């Protein structure tokens, strides 16, 4: 019996793989809102003509040393007492707003911060200053710092007029790499939903429903999802989340669940990533039920850019489906596609296993052995690291595969965003002065340390998953090598003859074929066909 029965790529875990990543958030890069002033924001005083110093009333005395960033290790900095901020002049906020409306965000940001330092939290314009500081920082490319101040507005809730605007800005930031704990869980996951505008309330209900699903409370999740407007995008995403939960806990997958995923993939309100995940779930579940034709139709509907890394997994899964249908030449053509430079470094250990199966089924035993051994050669360093029980996160192949999708991918993106914004912050050292700049340096240092911790935690789990995948493939290769070795020494019975080869379909009038010379063209990646004659013998003795 072929060992493939224990290595079907479309088992339940494969159907679930990547779905939770699409639930958690979609990274659609839509344009952020501009710097148009809110209707009810405090207007700048037109009579103010003298521009105050950029540090405002909260500036340090001349000659005072700025704070050292966190972790600088300078003991003198700890001993130097920090000058207390002076009480902010109300005209400082008007001057800051003038700079903001003039799109001079570099000058506006330290003035808003100086106003915050010199004003009590009970000041009627305190929340407005936080809001415009966040907007200024966002326009300067410091999205995490902007999210921090918007989250403070949401937590403090000192001004009902500012809160909905801050939440809308936070909702926009969730479409970028962001601090999921600070924004998704602590803000939207704990909001009092009775006073919010409908659009913000819908997003909050969706997030709180996701949190309920994560902790296993499906009833509470359904209560939140039931309050969503059926025509809203959040309602479509909620349906996707519930279907994934059903799939995760289902002992047996029925056709109704598959049809539900397929129907959801037709929903125009669903994000492209979730549409693709829905179709992949359909294809993988149909494969599991041995409906290989249905699986191929679902794979064909997945829409990805030609060189997207996800195409590699898509081509490999389609090749397994064609192999099960006996379409060996088409399957080998897809494996040839996976040797293209764009996909050559993708982590696909069972690609070599499938190639060995095809050679074995056509009785090309020596090429089958070479294809099987290619896996051990290709992943020799990774297999050695696994067997030696070294830190798997240090293995570049396993690390790259673990970071490709899911929560580890999001954590890596956020960590990279913090590093880029930390470098960008250095450009504003002179403009932000000796109060705002050290404050933001500390903010980014703390955020980076926590993001690094979360990333390493997720990476360790994801790397173990990829290592298990590689070990399963390596075990199948050993079985294949043993089986092919027996076939090599099997005697041919007297009277046996070659199996009649399957007739290949003739080219149509609008088709043309060229012999492959090792050169890959992007528009031909899915159309390669591999001609390989069978060497198998059939017993004709009566």
Coordinates of C-alpha atoms in Angstrom, one line a residue:
X1 CA 0.0 0.0 0.0
X2 CA 1.3 3.4 -0.9
X3 CA 2.5 5.5 2.1
X4 CA 0.7 8.5 0.5
X5 CA -2.4 7.6 2.5
X6 CA -0.8 9.0 5.6
X7 CA 0.4 12.2 3.9
X8 CA -2.6 13.7 2.1
X9 CA -1.9 17.4 2.0
X10 CA -5.6 18.3 2.3
X11 CA -6.4 16.7 5.8
X12 CA -8.3 18.7 8.3
X13 CA -5.2 20.6 9.6
X14 CA -4.4 21.7 6.1
X15 CA -7.9 23.0 5.6
X16 CA -7.5 25.0 8.8
X17 CA -4.0 26.2 8.0
X18 CA -4.0 29.9 7.4
X19 CA -7.7 30.5 8.0
X20 CA -7.2 32.0 11.5
X21 CA -4.7 34.4 10.0
X22 CA -7.4 35.7 7.7
X23 CA -9.9 35.9 10.6
X24 CA -7.6 38.0 12.8
X25 CA -7.2 40.8 10.3
X26 CA -6.9 41.6 6.6
X27 CA -3.8 43.6 5.6
X28 CA -5.5 45.7 2.9
X29 CA -3.4 48.8 2.4
X30 CA -6.1 51.5 1.9
X31 CA -5.1 55.1 2.0
X32 CA -5.2 56.7 5.4
X33 CA -7.5 59.6 6.1
X34 CA -6.2 63.1 5.4
X35 CA -5.7 66.0 7.7
X36 CA -9.1 67.6 7.3
X37 CA -10.3 69.3 10.5
X38 CA -13.3 67.8 12.3
X39 CA -16.4 70.1 12.3
X40 CA -16.5 70.3 16.1
X41 CA -12.8 70.6 16.7
X42 CA -11.5 73.8 18.4
X43 CA -10.7 76.3 15.7
X44 CA -7.3 78.0 15.7
X45 CA -7.3 81.6 16.9
X46 CA -6.8 83.7 13.7
X47 CA -5.6 86.7 15.8
X48 CA -2.6 84.8 17.0
X49 CA 0.3 85.9 14.7
X50 CA 3.4 85.4 16.8
X51 CA 4.4 81.8 16.5
X52 CA 5.7 80.6 19.9
X53 CA 8.8 78.6 20.3
X54 CA 8.5 75.0 19.0
X55 CA 8.8 73.6 22.4
X56 CA 5.9 75.8 23.7
X57 CA 5.4 76.7 27.3
X58 CA 6.5 73.2 28.4
X59 CA 10.1 73.6 27.1
X60 CA 13.1 72.9 29.4
X61 CA 15.3 75.7 30.6
X62 CA 18.2 76.6 28.5
X63 CA 21.0 74.2 28.8
X64 CA 18.9 71.3 30.3
X65 CA 20.0 67.9 29.1
X66 CA 17.3 65.8 27.3
X67 CA 16.2 62.5 28.8
X68 CA 18.3 59.5 27.8
X69 CA 16.3 56.8 25.9
X70 CA 15.3 53.7 27.8
X71 CA 18.1 51.2 28.0
X72 CA 20.8 53.8 27.2
X73 CA 22.8 52.8 30.4
X74 CA 23.9 56.3 31.2
X75 CA 23.9 56.7 35.0
X76 CA 24.3 60.5 34.7
X77 CA 21.0 60.7 33.0
X78 CA 19.2 59.0 35.9
X79 CA 20.8 61.4 38.4
X80 CA 19.9 64.6 36.5
X81 CA 16.5 65.8 37.7
X82 CA 14.0 66.5 35.0
X83 CA 12.7 70.0 34.8
X84 CA 8.9 70.1 35.5
X85 CA 6.8 71.3 32.6
X86 CA 5.3 74.7 32.9
X87 CA 1.6 75.4 32.8
X88 CA 0.5 75.6 29.1
X89 CA -0.7 78.8 27.7
X90 CA -4.2 78.3 26.1
X91 CA -2.9 80.1 23.0
X92 CA -0.4 77.3 22.5
X93 CA -3.2 75.0 21.3
X94 CA -4.4 77.6 18.9
X95 CA -0.9 78.0 17.4
X96 CA -0.5 74.3 17.2
X97 CA -3.8 74.0 15.3
X98 CA -2.7 76.6 12.9
X99 CA 0.5 74.6 12.1
X100 CA -1.6 71.4 11.8
X101 CA -4.1 73.0 9.3
X102 CA -1.1 74.3 7.3
X103 CA 0.1 70.7 7.1
X104 CA 3.2 71.6 9.1
X105 CA 3.0 68.4 11.2
X106 CA 6.6 68.5 12.2
X107 CA 6.2 71.7 14.1
X108 CA 2.6 71.0 15.3
X109 CA 3.5 67.7 17.0
X110 CA 5.8 69.1 19.7
X111 CA 3.4 72.0 20.4
X112 CA 0.5 69.6 21.0
X113 CA 2.8 67.6 23.3
X114 CA 3.8 70.7 25.2
X115 CA 0.2 71.6 25.7
X116 CA -0.6 68.1 27.0
X117 CA 2.4 68.3 29.5
X118 CA 1.3 71.7 30.8
X119 CA -2.5 70.9 31.1
X120 CA -4.4 68.7 33.5
X121 CA -6.3 65.7 32.0
X122 CA -9.5 67.4 33.0
X123 CA -8.9 70.3 30.6
X124 CA -11.7 70.5 28.1
X125 CA -9.3 70.5 25.2
X126 CA -7.0 67.8 26.6
X127 CA -8.5 65.0 24.4
X128 CA -8.5 67.3 21.4
X129 CA -4.8 67.9 21.8
X130 CA -4.2 64.1 22.1
X131 CA -6.2 63.6 18.9
X132 CA -4.4 66.1 16.9
X133 CA -1.0 64.9 18.2
X134 CA -2.0 61.4 17.0
X135 CA -3.0 62.8 13.6
X136 CA 0.3 64.7 13.3
X137 CA 2.3 61.7 14.2
X138 CA 0.4 59.5 11.8
X139 CA 1.1 62.0 9.0
X140 CA 4.8 61.9 9.8
X141 CA 4.8 58.1 9.4
X142 CA 4.8 57.2 13.1
X143 CA 1.7 55.1 13.1
X144 CA 2.4 53.2 16.4
X145 CA 2.9 56.5 18.3
X146 CA -0.4 57.7 16.7
X147 CA -2.1 54.5 17.8
X148 CA -0.8 54.9 21.4
X149 CA -2.4 58.4 21.8
X150 CA -5.7 57.3 20.1
X151 CA -5.8 54.3 22.4
X152 CA -5.4 56.7 25.4
X153 CA -8.4 58.7 24.2
X154 CA -10.4 55.5 24.0
X155 CA -9.4 54.4 27.5
X156 CA -9.8 57.7 29.2
X157 CA -13.1 58.7 27.4
X158 CA -12.8 62.3 28.8
X159 CA -14.5 64.0 25.8
X160 CA -17.5 62.3 24.1
X161 CA -17.0 64.5 21.0
X162 CA -13.5 63.2 20.4
X163 CA -14.0 59.5 21.2
X164 CA -15.8 58.5 18.0
X165 CA -13.2 60.2 15.8
X166 CA -10.4 58.5 17.7
X167 CA -12.0 55.1 17.4
X168 CA -12.5 55.6 13.6
X169 CA -8.8 56.5 13.3
X170 CA -7.9 53.3 15.3
X171 CA -10.1 51.2 13.0
X172 CA -8.2 52.5 10.0
X173 CA -4.9 51.7 11.7
X174 CA -6.0 48.0 12.2
X175 CA -5.6 47.6 8.5
X176 CA -1.9 48.1 8.9
X177 CA 0.6 46.2 11.1
X178 CA -0.3 47.3 14.6
X179 CA -0.2 46.3 18.3
X180 CA -3.0 43.8 18.4
X181 CA -3.1 43.6 22.2
X182 CA -3.3 47.4 22.6
X183 CA -5.9 48.1 19.9
X184 CA -7.8 44.9 19.1
X185 CA -8.1 43.4 22.6
X186 CA -7.8 46.3 25.1
X187 CA -9.8 48.9 23.1
X188 CA -12.2 47.3 20.6
X189 CA -12.4 44.1 22.6
X190 CA -13.6 45.9 25.8
X191 CA -15.6 48.8 24.6
X192 CA -19.0 49.7 26.0
X193 CA -21.0 49.4 22.8
X194 CA -24.1 51.4 23.7
X195 CA -22.9 54.9 22.8
X196 CA -20.9 54.2 19.6
X197 CA -21.8 55.2 16.0
X198 CA -23.1 52.2 14.0
X199 CA -20.0 51.7 11.9
X200 CA -17.6 51.7 14.9
X201 CA -20.1 49.6 17.0
X202 CA -20.2 47.0 14.2
X203 CA -16.4 46.7 14.2
X204 CA -16.3 46.4 18.0
X205 CA -19.0 43.7 18.0
X206 CA -16.9 41.8 15.4
X207 CA -13.7 42.1 17.4
X208 CA -15.5 41.1 20.7
X209 CA -17.0 38.1 18.9
X210 CA -13.6 37.0 17.7
X211 CA -12.2 37.2 21.2
X212 CA -15.1 35.1 22.5
X213 CA -14.4 32.5 19.8
X214 CA -10.7 32.4 20.8
X215 CA -11.6 31.5 24.4
X216 CA -14.1 28.9 23.2
X217 CA -17.3 30.8 24.0
X218 CA -19.2 30.4 20.8
X219 CA -22.6 31.4 22.3
X220 CA -21.3 34.8 23.3
X221 CA -19.6 35.2 19.9
X222 CA -22.9 34.5 18.2
X223 CA -24.6 37.1 20.4
X224 CA -22.2 39.8 19.2
X225 CA -22.4 38.6 15.6
X226 CA -26.2 38.7 15.7
X227 CA -26.1 42.4 16.2
X228 CA -24.2 43.0 13.0
X229 CA -26.1 44.4 9.9
X230 CA -26.3 41.6 7.4
X231 CA -25.1 44.0 4.7
X232 CA -22.0 45.0 6.5
X233 CA -18.5 43.6 5.8
X234 CA -18.2 42.7 9.4
X235 CA -21.1 40.3 9.1
X236 CA -19.4 38.5 6.2
X237 CA -16.2 38.2 8.2
X238 CA -18.2 36.9 11.2
X239 CA -19.7 34.1 9.1
X240 CA -16.2 33.1 8.0
X241 CA -15.1 33.0 11.6
X242 CA -18.0 30.8 12.6
X243 CA -17.4 28.4 9.7
X244 CA -13.8 28.0 10.7
X245 CA -14.9 27.3 14.2
X246 CA -17.3 24.7 13.0
X247 CA -14.6 23.1 10.8
X248 CA -12.2 23.0 13.8
X249 CA -14.6 21.1 16.0
X250 CA -16.4 18.9 13.4
X251 CA -15.8 15.2 13.8
X252 CA -16.9 14.6 10.3
X253 CA -17.1 17.2 7.5
X254 CA -20.4 17.2 5.7
X255 CA -21.4 18.7 2.3
X256 CA -23.3 21.4 4.0
X257 CA -20.2 22.9 5.5
X258 CA -18.3 22.7 2.2
X259 CA -21.3 24.4 0.5
X260 CA -21.3 27.1 3.2
X261 CA -17.6 27.9 2.5
X262 CA -18.3 28.0 -1.2
X263 CA -21.3 30.3 -0.9
X264 CA -19.3 32.6 1.4
X265 CA -16.5 32.9 -1.2
X266 CA -19.1 34.5 -3.5
X267 CA -19.8 37.3 -1.0
X268 CA -18.6 40.6 -2.5
X269 CA -18.2 42.1 0.9
X270 CA -15.5 39.6 1.9
X271 CA -11.9 40.6 1.7
X272 CA -9.9 39.0 -1.2
X273 CA -7.8 37.2 1.4
X274 CA -10.8 35.6 3.0
X275 CA -12.3 34.7 -0.3
X276 CA -9.2 32.8 -1.2
X277 CA -9.1 31.1 2.2
X278 CA -12.8 30.1 1.7
X279 CA -12.0 28.6 -1.7
X280 CA -8.9 26.8 -0.4
X281 CA -11.0 25.4 2.4
X282 CA -13.5 24.1 -0.2
X283 CA -10.7 22.6 -2.3
X284 CA -9.0 20.9 0.7
X285 CA -12.2 19.5 2.1
X286 CA -13.2 18.1 -1.3
X287 CA -9.8 16.5 -1.6
X288 CA -10.3 14.9 1.8
X289 CA -13.6 13.5 0.6
X290 CA -11.8 12.2 -2.6
X291 CA -13.7 14.6 -4.8
X292 CA -10.6 15.5 -6.8
X293 CA -12.4 17.1 -9.7
X294 CA -14.3 19.4 -7.4
X295 CA -11.1 20.2 -5.6
X296 CA -9.5 21.2 -9.0
X297 CA -12.4 23.5 -9.8
X298 CA -12.0 25.3 -6.4
X299 CA -8.3 25.7 -6.8
X300 CA -8.9 27.2 -10.3
X301 CA -11.1 30.0 -8.7
X302 CA -8.4 31.1 -6.2
X303 CA -7.2 34.6 -7.4
X304 CA -3.6 35.4 -6.6
X305 CA -0.9 37.4 -8.4
X306 CA 1.2 35.1 -10.7
X307 CA 4.3 35.3 -8.5
X308 CA 2.7 35.5 -5.1
X309 CA 4.3 33.1 -2.7
X310 CA 0.9 31.5 -2.0
X311 CA 0.9 30.3 -5.6
X312 CA 3.5 27.7 -4.7
X313 CA 1.3 26.0 -2.2
X314 CA -1.6 26.3 -4.6
X315 CA 0.3 24.6 -7.5
X316 CA 1.5 21.8 -5.2
X317 CA -1.9 21.0 -3.9
X318 CA -3.3 21.0 -7.4
X319 CA -0.6 18.7 -8.4
X320 CA -1.6 16.2 -5.7
X321 CA -5.2 16.3 -6.9
X322 CA -4.1 15.6 -10.5
X323 CA -1.9 12.8 -9.3
X324 CA -4.9 11.2 -7.6
X325 CA -6.9 11.5 -10.9
X326 CA -4.1 9.7 -12.7
X327 CA -3.0 12.9 -14.6
X328 CA 0.6 12.2 -14.0
X329 CA 2.0 14.4 -16.9
X330 CA -0.1 17.4 -15.8
X331 CA 1.1 16.9 -12.2
X332 CA 4.7 16.7 -13.2
X333 CA 4.2 19.9 -15.2
X334 CA 3.1 21.7 -12.1
X335 CA 6.1 20.4 -10.2
X336 CA 8.3 21.8 -13.0
X337 CA 6.6 25.1 -12.4
X338 CA 7.7 24.9 -8.7
X339 CA 11.3 24.8 -9.9
X340 CA 11.0 28.3 -11.3
X341 CA 13.2 30.9 -9.6
X342 CA 10.2 32.6 -8.1
X343 CA 9.3 29.5 -6.1
X344 CA 12.6 27.7 -5.7
X345 CA 13.1 28.8 -2.2
X346 CA 9.6 28.0 -0.9
X347 CA 9.3 25.5 1.9
X348 CA 7.7 22.5 0.1
X349 CA 9.3 19.3 1.2
X350 CA 6.6 17.0 -0.2
X351 CA 7.2 18.4 -3.7
X352 CA 10.1 15.9 -3.9
X353 CA 7.9 13.2 -2.5
X354 CA 5.3 13.7 -5.2
X355 CA 7.9 13.7 -7.9
X356 CA 9.2 10.4 -6.6
X357 CA 5.7 8.9 -6.6
X358 CA 5.2 9.8 -10.2
X359 CA 8.5 8.3 -11.3
X360 CA 7.7 5.2 -9.4
X361 CA 4.2 4.8 -10.9
X362 CA 5.8 5.0 -14.4
X363 CA 8.4 2.5 -13.3
X364 CA 11.4 4.9 -13.7
X365 CA 12.9 3.6 -10.5
X366 CA 16.3 5.2 -10.6
X367 CA 14.9 8.7 -11.1
X368 CA 12.4 7.9 -8.3
X369 CA 15.3 7.2 -5.9
X370 CA 17.1 10.3 -7.0
X371 CA 13.9 12.4 -6.5
X372 CA 13.4 11.0 -3.1
X373 CA 17.0 11.5 -2.0
X374 CA 16.8 15.1 -3.3
X375 CA 14.7 16.0 -0.3
X376 CA 17.3 14.9 2.2
X377 CA 20.0 16.7 0.2
X378 CA 17.9 19.9 -0.1
X379 CA 17.0 20.0 3.6
X380 CA 20.1 18.4 5.1
X381 CA 20.9 21.3 7.4
X382 CA 17.3 21.6 8.7
X383 CA 17.1 17.9 9.3
X384 CA 20.4 17.9 11.1
X385 CA 19.2 20.8 13.3
X386 CA 16.1 18.9 14.2
X387 CA 17.9 15.7 15.0
X388 CA 20.5 17.6 17.1
X389 CA 17.8 19.4 19.0
X390 CA 19.3 22.8 18.3
X391 CA 17.3 26.0 18.3
X392 CA 15.1 25.5 15.3
X393 CA 14.4 29.3 15.0
X394 CA 18.0 29.7 14.0
X395 CA 17.5 27.5 10.9
X396 CA 16.9 29.9 8.0
X397 CA 14.6 27.6 6.0
X398 CA 12.4 26.7 9.0
X399 CA 12.4 30.3 10.1
X400 CA 11.4 31.7 6.7
X401 CA 8.6 29.1 6.4
X402 CA 7.3 29.8 9.9
X403 CA 7.1 33.6 9.1
X404 CA 5.3 33.2 5.9
X405 CA 1.7 33.1 7.2
X406 CA -0.5 33.4 10.3
X407 CA 0.1 35.1 13.5
X408 CA 3.9 34.8 13.2
X409 CA 3.7 36.7 9.9
X410 CA 1.7 39.5 11.5
X411 CA 4.0 39.7 14.5
X412 CA 7.0 39.9 12.1
X413 CA 5.3 42.7 10.1
X414 CA 4.6 44.7 13.2
X415 CA 8.1 44.3 14.5
X416 CA 9.5 45.4 11.2
X417 CA 7.2 48.4 11.3
X418 CA 8.5 49.4 14.7
X419 CA 12.1 49.2 13.5
X420 CA 11.4 51.3 10.4
X421 CA 9.5 53.9 12.4
X422 CA 12.2 53.9 15.1
X423 CA 14.7 54.8 12.4
X424 CA 12.3 57.4 11.0
X425 CA 11.9 59.0 14.4
X426 CA 15.6 59.9 14.4
X427 CA 15.0 62.4 11.6
X428 CA 12.8 64.4 13.9
X429 CA 15.2 64.7 16.8
X430 CA 15.9 68.4 16.1
X431 CA 12.3 69.3 15.4
X432 CA 10.7 67.4 18.3
X433 CA 13.0 68.9 20.9
X434 CA 14.2 67.6 24.2
X435 CA 10.8 66.5 25.6
X436 CA 8.7 64.9 22.8
X437 CA 11.7 63.1 21.2
X438 CA 12.9 61.3 24.3
X439 CA 9.3 60.4 25.2
X440 CA 8.8 58.8 21.8
X441 CA 12.1 57.0 22.0
X442 CA 11.0 55.4 25.2
X443 CA 7.6 54.6 23.7
X444 CA 9.2 52.8 20.8
X445 CA 11.8 51.0 22.9
X446 CA 9.1 49.5 25.1
X447 CA 6.9 48.6 22.2
X448 CA 9.8 47.0 20.4
X449 CA 10.8 44.9 23.4
X450 CA 7.2 43.6 23.8
X451 CA 6.8 43.0 20.0
X452 CA 10.0 41.0 20.0
X453 CA 8.8 38.9 22.9
X454 CA 5.5 38.1 21.1
X455 CA 7.3 37.4 17.8
X456 CA 9.7 35.0 19.4
X457 CA 6.8 33.2 21.2
X458 CA 4.8 32.7 18.0
X459 CA 7.9 31.9 16.0
X460 CA 8.9 29.0 18.3
X461 CA 5.4 27.4 17.9
X462 CA 5.3 27.9 14.1
X463 CA 8.8 26.6 13.6
X464 CA 7.9 23.3 15.4
X465 CA 4.9 23.0 13.1
X466 CA 7.2 23.3 10.0
X467 CA 9.7 20.9 11.5
X468 CA 7.0 18.3 12.0
X469 CA 6.0 18.8 8.3
X470 CA 9.6 18.2 7.2
X471 CA 10.0 15.1 9.4
X472 CA 6.8 13.5 8.0
X473 CA 8.0 14.1 4.4
X474 CA 11.5 12.7 5.3
X475 CA 9.8 9.5 6.8
X476 CA 7.8 9.1 3.6
X477 CA 10.9 9.4 1.5
X478 CA 12.6 6.6 3.5
X479 CA 9.6 4.3 2.8
X480 CA 9.7 5.3 -0.9
X481 CA 13.4 4.6 -1.1
X482 CA 12.9 1.1 0.4
X483 CA 9.9 0.3 -1.9
X484 CA 11.7 1.4 -5.0
X485 CA 14.8 -0.6 -4.0
X486 CA 12.6 -3.7 -3.9
X487 CA 11.2 -2.9 -7.3
X488 CA 14.6 -2.6 -8.8
X489 CA 15.4 -6.2 -8.0
X490 CA 12.0 -7.6 -8.9
X491 CA 12.2 -10.1 -11.7
X492 CA 10.1 -9.6 -14.9
X493 CA 7.8 -12.6 -15.5
X494 CA 8.1 -14.4 -18.7
X495 CA 5.7 -13.1 -21.3
X496 CA 5.2 -9.7 -19.8
X497 CA 5.1 -6.7 -22.1
X498 CA 5.1 -2.9 -21.7
X499 CA 1.9 -1.3 -20.6
X500 CA 0.2 0.4 -23.4
X501 CA 0.8 4.2 -23.0
X502 CA -2.1 6.5 -22.5
X503 CA -2.9 8.6 -25.6
X504 CA -2.1 12.2 -25.1
X505 CA -4.6 14.8 -26.2
X506 CA -3.8 16.4 -29.5
X507 CA -3.2 20.1 -29.6
X508 CA -6.1 22.3 -30.7
X509 CA -5.9 24.7 -33.6
X510 CA -5.3 27.7 -31.3
X511 CA -2.6 25.9 -29.2
X512 CA 1.1 25.5 -29.8
X513 CA 3.8 23.7 -27.8
X514 CA 7.5 24.3 -27.4
X515 CA 10.2 22.1 -26.0
X516 CA 11.1 23.3 -22.5
X517 CA 14.7 24.6 -22.4
X518 CA 14.9 25.7 -18.8
X519 CA 13.6 29.2 -19.4
X520 CA 10.5 30.2 -17.4
X521 CA 7.9 32.7 -18.5
X522 CA 5.4 34.1 -16.0
X523 CA 2.4 33.7 -18.3
X524 CA 3.2 30.0 -18.9
X525 CA 3.7 28.8 -15.3
X526 CA 0.5 26.9 -15.0
X527 CA 0.5 25.3 -18.5
X528 CA 3.6 23.1 -18.5
X529 CA 3.2 19.5 -19.5
X530 CA 5.7 16.8 -18.9
X531 CA 6.0 13.9 -21.3
X532 CA 7.3 10.7 -19.7
X533 CA 6.7 7.2 -21.2
X534 CA 5.8 4.3 -18.9
X535 CA 8.3 1.5 -18.5
X536 CA 6.0 -0.7 -16.5
X537 CA 5.4 -4.3 -17.6
X538 CA 2.1 -6.0 -17.5
X539 CA 1.7 -9.8 -17.0
X540 CA 0.0 -11.4 -20.0
X541 CA 0.4 -15.0 -18.9
X542 CA -2.9 -16.9 -18.5

